[in-house]
PDB file of C-alpha atoms in Angstrom:
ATOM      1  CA  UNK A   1     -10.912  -8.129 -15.920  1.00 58.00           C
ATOM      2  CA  UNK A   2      -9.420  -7.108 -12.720  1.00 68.00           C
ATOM      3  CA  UNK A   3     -11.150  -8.389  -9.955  1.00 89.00           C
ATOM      4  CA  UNK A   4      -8.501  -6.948  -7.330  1.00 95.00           C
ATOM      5  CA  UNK A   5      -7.055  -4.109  -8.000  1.00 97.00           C
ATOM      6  CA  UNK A   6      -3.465  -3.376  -5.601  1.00 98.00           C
ATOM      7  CA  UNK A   7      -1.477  -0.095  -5.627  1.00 97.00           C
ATOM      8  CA  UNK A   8       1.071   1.220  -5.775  1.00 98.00           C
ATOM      9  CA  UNK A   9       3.114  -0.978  -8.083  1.00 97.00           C
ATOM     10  CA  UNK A  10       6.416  -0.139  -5.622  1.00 98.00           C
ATOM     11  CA  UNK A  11       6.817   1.786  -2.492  1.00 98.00           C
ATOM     12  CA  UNK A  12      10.308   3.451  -1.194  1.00 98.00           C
ATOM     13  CA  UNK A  13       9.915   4.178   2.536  1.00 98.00           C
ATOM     14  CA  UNK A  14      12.461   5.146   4.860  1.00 98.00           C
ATOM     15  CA  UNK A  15      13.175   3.017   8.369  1.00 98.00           C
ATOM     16  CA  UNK A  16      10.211   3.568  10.813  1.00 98.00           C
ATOM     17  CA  UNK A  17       8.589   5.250   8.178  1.00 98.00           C
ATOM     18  CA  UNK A  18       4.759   3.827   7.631  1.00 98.00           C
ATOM     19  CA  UNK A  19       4.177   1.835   4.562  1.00 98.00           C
ATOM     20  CA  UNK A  20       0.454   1.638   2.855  1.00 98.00           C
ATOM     21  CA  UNK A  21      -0.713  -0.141   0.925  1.00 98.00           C
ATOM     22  CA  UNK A  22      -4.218  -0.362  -1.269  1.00 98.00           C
ATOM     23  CA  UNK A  23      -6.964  -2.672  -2.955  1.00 98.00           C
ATOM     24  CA  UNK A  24      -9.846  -2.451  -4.350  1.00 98.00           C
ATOM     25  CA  UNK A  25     -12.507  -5.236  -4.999  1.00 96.00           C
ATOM     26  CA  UNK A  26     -15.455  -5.309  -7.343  1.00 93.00           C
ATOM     27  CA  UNK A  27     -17.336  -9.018  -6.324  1.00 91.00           C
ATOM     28  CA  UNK A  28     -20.027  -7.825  -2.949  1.00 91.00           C
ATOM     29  CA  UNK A  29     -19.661 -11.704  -2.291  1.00 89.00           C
ATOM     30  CA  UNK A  30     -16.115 -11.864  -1.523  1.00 91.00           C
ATOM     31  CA  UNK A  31     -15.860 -12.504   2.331  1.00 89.00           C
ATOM     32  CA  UNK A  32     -11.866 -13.354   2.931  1.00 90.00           C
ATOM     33  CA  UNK A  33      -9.278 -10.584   2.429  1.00 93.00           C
ATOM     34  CA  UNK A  34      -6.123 -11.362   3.107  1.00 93.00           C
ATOM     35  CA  UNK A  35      -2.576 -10.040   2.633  1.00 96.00           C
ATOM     36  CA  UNK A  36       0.360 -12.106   1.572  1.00 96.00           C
ATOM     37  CA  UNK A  37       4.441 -11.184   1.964  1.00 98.00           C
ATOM     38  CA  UNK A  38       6.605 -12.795  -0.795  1.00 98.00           C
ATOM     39  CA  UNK A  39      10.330 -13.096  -0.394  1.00 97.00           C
ATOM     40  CA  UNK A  40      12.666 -12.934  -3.562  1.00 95.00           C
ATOM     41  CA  UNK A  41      12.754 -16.877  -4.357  1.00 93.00           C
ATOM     42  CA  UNK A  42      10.027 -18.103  -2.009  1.00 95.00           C
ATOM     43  CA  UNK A  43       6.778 -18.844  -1.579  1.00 96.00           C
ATOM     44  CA  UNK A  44       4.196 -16.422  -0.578  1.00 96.00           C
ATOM     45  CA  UNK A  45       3.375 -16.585   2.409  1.00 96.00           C
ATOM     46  CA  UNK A  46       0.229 -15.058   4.594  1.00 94.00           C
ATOM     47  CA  UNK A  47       0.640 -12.221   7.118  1.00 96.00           C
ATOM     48  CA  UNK A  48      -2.405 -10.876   8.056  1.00 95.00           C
ATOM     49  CA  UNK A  49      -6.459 -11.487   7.100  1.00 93.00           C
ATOM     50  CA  UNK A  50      -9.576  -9.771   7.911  1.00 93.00           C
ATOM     51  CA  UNK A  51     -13.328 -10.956   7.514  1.00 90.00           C
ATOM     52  CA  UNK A  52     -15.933  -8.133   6.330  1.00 89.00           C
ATOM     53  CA  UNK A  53     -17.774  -7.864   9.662  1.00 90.00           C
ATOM     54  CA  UNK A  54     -14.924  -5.862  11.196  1.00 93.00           C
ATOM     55  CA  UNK A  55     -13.482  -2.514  10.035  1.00 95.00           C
ATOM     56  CA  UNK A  56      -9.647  -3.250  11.154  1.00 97.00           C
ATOM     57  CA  UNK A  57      -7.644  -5.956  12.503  1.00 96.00           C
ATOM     58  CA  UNK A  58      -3.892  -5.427  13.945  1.00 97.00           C
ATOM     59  CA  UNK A  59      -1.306  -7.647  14.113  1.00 96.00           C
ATOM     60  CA  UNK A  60       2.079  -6.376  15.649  1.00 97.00           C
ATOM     61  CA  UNK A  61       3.053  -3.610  13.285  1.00 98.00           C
ATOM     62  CA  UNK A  62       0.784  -5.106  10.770  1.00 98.00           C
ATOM     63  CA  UNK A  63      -2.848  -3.386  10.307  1.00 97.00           C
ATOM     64  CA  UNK A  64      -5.189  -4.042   7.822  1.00 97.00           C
ATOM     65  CA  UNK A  65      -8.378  -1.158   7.336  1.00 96.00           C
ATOM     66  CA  UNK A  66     -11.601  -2.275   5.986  1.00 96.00           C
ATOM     67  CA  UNK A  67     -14.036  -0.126   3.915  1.00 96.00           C
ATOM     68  CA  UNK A  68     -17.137  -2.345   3.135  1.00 94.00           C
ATOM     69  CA  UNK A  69     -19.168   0.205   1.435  1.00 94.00           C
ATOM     70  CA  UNK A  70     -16.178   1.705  -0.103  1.00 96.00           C
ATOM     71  CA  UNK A  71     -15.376  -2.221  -1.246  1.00 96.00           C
ATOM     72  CA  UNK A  72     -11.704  -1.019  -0.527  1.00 97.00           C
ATOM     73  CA  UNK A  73      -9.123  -2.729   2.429  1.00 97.00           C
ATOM     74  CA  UNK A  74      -5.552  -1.437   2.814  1.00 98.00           C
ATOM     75  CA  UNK A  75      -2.304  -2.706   4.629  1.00 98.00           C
ATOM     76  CA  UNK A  76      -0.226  -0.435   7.242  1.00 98.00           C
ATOM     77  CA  UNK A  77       3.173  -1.501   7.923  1.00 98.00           C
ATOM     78  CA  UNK A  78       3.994   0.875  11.101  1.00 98.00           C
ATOM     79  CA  UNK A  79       8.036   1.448  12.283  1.00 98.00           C
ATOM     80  CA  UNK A  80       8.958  -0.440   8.706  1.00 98.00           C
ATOM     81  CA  UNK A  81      12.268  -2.059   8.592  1.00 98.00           C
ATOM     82  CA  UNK A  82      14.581  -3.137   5.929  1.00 98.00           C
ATOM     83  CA  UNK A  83      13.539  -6.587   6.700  1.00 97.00           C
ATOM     84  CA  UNK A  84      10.061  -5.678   5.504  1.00 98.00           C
ATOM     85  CA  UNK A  85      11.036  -5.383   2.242  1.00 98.00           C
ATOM     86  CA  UNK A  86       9.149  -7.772  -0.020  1.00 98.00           C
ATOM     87  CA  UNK A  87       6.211  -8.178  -2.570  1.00 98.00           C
ATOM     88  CA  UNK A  88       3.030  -7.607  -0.844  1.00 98.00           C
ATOM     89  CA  UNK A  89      -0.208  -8.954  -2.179  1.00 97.00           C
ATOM     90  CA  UNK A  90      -3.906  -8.224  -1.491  1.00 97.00           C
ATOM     91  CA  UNK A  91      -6.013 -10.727  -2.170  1.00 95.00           C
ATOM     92  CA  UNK A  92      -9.798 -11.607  -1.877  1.00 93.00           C
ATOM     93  CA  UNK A  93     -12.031 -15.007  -2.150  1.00 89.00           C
ATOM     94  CA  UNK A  94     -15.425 -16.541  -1.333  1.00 83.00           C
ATOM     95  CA  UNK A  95     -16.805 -19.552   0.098  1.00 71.00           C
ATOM     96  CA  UNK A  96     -16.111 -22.960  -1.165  1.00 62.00           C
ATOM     97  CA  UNK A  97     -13.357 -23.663  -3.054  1.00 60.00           C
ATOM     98  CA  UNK A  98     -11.198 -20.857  -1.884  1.00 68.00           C
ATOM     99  CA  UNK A  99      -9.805 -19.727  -4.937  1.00 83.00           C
ATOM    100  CA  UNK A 100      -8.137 -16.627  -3.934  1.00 88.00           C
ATOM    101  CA  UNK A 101      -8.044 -13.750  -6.564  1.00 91.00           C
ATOM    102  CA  UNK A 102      -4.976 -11.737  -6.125  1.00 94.00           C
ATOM    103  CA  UNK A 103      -3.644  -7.981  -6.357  1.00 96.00           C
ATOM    104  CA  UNK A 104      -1.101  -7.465  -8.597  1.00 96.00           C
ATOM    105  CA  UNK A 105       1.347  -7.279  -5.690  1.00 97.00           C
ATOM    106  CA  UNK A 106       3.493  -3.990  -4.656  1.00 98.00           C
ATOM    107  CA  UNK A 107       7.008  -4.074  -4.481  1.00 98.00           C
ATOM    108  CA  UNK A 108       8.346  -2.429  -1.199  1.00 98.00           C
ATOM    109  CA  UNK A 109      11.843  -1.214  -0.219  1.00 98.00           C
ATOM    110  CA  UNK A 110      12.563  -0.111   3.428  1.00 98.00           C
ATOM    111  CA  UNK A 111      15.739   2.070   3.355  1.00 97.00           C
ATOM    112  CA  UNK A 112      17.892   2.104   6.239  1.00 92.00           C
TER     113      UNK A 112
ATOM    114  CA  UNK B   1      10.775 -29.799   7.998  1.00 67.00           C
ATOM    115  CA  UNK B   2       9.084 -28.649   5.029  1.00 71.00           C
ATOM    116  CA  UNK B   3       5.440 -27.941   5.291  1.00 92.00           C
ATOM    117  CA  UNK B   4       4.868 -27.555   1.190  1.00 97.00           C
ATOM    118  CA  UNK B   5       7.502 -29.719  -0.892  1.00 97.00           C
ATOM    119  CA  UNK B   6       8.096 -28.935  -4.883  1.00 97.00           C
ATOM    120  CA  UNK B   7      10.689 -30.582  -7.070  1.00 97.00           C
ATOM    121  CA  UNK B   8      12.376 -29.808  -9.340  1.00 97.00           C
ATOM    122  CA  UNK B   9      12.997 -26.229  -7.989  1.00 97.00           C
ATOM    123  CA  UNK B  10      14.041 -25.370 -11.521  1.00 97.00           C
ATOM    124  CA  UNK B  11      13.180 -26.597 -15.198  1.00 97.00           C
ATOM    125  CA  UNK B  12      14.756 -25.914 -18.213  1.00 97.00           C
ATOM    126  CA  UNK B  13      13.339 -27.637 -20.665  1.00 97.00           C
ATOM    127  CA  UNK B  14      12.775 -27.087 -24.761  1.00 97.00           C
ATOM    128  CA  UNK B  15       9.714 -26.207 -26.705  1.00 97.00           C
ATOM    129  CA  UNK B  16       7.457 -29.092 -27.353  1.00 97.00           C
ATOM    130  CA  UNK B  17       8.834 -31.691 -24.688  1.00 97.00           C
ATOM    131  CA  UNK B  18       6.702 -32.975 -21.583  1.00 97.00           C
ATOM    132  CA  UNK B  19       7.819 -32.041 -17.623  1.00 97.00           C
ATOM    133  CA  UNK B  20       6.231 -32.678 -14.964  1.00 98.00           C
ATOM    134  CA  UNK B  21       6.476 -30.715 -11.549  1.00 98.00           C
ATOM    135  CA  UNK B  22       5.353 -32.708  -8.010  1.00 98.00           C
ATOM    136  CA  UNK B  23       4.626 -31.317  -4.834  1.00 98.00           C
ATOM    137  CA  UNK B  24       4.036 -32.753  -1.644  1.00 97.00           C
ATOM    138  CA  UNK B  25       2.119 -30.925   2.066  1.00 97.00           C
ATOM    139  CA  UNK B  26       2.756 -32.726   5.274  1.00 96.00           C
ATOM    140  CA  UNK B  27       0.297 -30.691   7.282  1.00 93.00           C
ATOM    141  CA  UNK B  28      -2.690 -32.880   7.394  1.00 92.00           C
ATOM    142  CA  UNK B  29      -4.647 -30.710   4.538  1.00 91.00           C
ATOM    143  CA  UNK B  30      -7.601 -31.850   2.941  1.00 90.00           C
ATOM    144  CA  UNK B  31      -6.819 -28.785  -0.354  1.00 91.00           C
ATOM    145  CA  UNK B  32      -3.867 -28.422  -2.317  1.00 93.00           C
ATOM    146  CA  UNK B  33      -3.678 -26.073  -5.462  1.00 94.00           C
ATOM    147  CA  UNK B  34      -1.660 -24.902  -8.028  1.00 96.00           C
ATOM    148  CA  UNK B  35      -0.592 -21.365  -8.523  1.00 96.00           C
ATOM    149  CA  UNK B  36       1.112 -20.158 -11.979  1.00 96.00           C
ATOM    150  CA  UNK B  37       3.727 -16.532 -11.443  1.00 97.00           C
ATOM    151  CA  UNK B  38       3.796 -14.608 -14.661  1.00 94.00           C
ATOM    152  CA  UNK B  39       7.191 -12.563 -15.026  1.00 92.00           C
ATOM    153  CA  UNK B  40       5.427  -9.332 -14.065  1.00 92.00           C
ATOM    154  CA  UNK B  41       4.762 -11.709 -10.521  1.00 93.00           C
ATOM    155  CA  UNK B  42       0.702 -11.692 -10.939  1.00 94.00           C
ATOM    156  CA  UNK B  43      -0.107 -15.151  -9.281  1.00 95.00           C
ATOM    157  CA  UNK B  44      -3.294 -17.186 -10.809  1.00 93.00           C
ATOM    158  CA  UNK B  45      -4.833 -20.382  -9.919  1.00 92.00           C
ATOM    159  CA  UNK B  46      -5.105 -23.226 -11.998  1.00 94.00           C
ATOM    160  CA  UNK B  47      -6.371 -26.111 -10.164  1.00 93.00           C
ATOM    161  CA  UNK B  48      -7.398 -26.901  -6.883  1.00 91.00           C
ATOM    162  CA  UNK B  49      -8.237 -30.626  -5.661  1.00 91.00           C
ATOM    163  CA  UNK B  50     -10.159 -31.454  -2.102  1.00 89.00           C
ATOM    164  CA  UNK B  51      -9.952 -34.902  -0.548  1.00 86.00           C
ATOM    165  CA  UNK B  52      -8.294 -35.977  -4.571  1.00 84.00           C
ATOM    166  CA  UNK B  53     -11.293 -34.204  -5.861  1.00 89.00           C
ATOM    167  CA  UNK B  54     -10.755 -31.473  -8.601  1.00 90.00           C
ATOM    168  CA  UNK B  55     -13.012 -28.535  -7.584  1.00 87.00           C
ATOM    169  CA  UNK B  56     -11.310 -25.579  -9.516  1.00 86.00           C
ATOM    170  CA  UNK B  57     -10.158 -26.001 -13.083  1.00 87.00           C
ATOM    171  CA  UNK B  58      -9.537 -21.980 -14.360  1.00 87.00           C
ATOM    172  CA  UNK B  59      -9.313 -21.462 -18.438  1.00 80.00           C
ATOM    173  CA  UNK B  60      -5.640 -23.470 -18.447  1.00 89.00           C
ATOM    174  CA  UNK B  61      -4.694 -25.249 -21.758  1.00 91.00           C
ATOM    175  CA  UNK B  62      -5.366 -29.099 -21.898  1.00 92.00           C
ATOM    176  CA  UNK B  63      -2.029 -29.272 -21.945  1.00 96.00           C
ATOM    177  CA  UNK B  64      -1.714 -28.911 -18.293  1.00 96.00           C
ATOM    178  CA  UNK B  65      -3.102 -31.875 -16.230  1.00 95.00           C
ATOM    179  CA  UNK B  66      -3.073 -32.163 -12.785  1.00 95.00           C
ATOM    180  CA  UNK B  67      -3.180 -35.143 -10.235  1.00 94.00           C
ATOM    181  CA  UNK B  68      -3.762 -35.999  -7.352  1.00 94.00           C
ATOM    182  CA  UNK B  69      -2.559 -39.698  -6.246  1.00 93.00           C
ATOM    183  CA  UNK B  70      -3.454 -38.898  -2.430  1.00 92.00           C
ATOM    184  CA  UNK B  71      -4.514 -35.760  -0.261  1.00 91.00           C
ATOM    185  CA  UNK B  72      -0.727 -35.014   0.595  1.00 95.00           C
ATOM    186  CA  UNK B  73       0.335 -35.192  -3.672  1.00 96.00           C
ATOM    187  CA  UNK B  74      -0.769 -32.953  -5.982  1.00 97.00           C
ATOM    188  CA  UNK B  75       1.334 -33.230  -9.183  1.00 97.00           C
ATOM    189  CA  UNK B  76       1.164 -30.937 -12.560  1.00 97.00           C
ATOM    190  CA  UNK B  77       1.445 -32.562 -15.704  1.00 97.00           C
ATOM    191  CA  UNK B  78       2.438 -30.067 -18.740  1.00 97.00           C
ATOM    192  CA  UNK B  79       2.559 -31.370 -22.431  1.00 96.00           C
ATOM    193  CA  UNK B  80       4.241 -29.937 -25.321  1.00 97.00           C
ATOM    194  CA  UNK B  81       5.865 -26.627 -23.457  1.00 97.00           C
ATOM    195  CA  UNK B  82       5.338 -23.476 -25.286  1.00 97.00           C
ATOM    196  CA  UNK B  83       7.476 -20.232 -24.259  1.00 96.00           C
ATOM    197  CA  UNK B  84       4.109 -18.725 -22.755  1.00 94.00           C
ATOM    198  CA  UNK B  85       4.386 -21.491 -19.801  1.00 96.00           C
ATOM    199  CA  UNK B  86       7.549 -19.763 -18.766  1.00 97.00           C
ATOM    200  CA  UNK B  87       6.609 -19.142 -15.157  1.00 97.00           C
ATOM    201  CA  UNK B  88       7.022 -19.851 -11.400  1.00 98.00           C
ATOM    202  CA  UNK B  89       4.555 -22.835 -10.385  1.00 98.00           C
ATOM    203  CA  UNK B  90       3.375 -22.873  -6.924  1.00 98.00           C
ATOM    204  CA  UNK B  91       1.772 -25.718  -5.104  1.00 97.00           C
ATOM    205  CA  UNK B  92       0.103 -24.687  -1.971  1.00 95.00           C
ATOM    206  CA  UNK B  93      -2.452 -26.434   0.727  1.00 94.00           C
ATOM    207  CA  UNK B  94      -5.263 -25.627   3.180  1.00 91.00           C
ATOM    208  CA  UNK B  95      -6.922 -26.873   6.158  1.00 86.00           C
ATOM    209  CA  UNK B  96     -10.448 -26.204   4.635  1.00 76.00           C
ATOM    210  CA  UNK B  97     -11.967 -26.312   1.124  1.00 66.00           C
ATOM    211  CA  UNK B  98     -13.848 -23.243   2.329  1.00 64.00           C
ATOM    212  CA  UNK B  99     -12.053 -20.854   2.980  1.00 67.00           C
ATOM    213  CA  UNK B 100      -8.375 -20.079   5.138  1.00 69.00           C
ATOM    214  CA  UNK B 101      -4.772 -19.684   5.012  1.00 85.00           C
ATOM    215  CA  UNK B 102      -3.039 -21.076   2.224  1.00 91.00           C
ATOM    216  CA  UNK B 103       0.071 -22.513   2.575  1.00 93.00           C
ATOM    217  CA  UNK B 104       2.658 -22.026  -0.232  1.00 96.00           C
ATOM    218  CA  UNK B 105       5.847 -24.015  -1.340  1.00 97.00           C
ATOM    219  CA  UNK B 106       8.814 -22.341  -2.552  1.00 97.00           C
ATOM    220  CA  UNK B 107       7.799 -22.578  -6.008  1.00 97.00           C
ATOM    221  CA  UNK B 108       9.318 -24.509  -9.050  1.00 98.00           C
ATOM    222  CA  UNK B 109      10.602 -22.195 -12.021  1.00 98.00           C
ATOM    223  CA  UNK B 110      10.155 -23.082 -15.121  1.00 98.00           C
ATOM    224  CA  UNK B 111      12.057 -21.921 -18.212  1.00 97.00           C
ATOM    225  CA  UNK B 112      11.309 -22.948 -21.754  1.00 97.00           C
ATOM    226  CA  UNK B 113      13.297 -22.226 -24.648  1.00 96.00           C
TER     227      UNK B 113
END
């Protein structure tokens, strides 16, 4: 069982294009929703999070959208650039222990 | 200067032997885990240990044991490899047990034939 579901599975999007990307969540008690970039042979590594009390955080070109009642977030990429291109992954988790469940990750290419 | 340290960086190893995978944070945090990559890149945990405390411990085979000799080691410990624990292994550390930023290492892959 899914508790995080991401999509698309890959995005194409042209330079200064906008890339988006979205998750669903099932578990009301989740209260952390971040977004993670990934890097062909690295780590993944966090870019942006947002707590349920708020309906959008921004970060640069980086914007997450929150839809509580929806129990959906998403991830804008504005002006994307080839160095954008990555594995993106949505993730969610709840109070102690922090075990973050995560998306299934979306594979994005930035064309120049 | 590394934050999140794992050697080796790559395994090869055959069915049925023992390898173990260490990894090493240098940022002060109190919670390190372990992450397991499938091929299709879906990242689970495993384990997660606060203050050398386990406090997660997901549906993984007994043949995976974890340790943690200090708050800045967190090794993985996996008997008689099977082709199913092909994977990327990822150690990675927070600040708080309760929630926050997890830091990941680079990963160590791990090939069994």
């Amino acid at each position: 069982q899914q508790q995080v579901k991401q999509s698309p599975q890959s995005l194409i999007v042209q330079k200064g294009g906008i890339s988006i990307i979205n998750c669903a969540y099932e578990n009301t008690a989740f209260d952390y929703f971040p977004w993670y970039q990934q890097f062909p042979g690295k780590g993944p590594a966090l870019l942006i999070a947002i707590r349920p009390d708020v309906s959008e955080k921004k970060e640069g070109r980086f914007t997450i959208s929150f839809n509580k009642s929806a129990k959906q977030f998403s991830l804008h990429i504005m002006d994307s650039q080839p160095g954008d291109s990555a594995t993106y992954f949505c993730a969610a988790s709840r109070g102690y222990g922090n075990k973050l469940v995560f998306g299934a990750g979306t594979i994005l290419r930035v064309k120049s | 200067d590394t934050a999140v340290s794992q050697t080796p960086k790559y395994l090869v190893t055959q069915m049925g032997n023992d390898k173990s995978i260490k990894c090493e944070q240098n940022l002060g945090h109190d919670t390190m885990y372990w992450y397991k990559q499938d091929s299709k890149k879906f990242l689970k945990i495993m384990f997660s240990y606060n203050n050398k405390e386990l406090i997660i411990n997901e549906t993984v085979p007994n043949r995976f044991s974890p340790k943690s000799p200090d708050k800045a080691h967190l090794n993985l410990h996996i008997n008689s490899l099977e082709l199913g624990d092909s994977a990327v292994y990822f150690c990675a550390s927070s600040h708080r047990v309760e929630i926050g930023e997890l830091f990941f290492g680079e990963g160590s892959r791990l090939t069994v034939l």
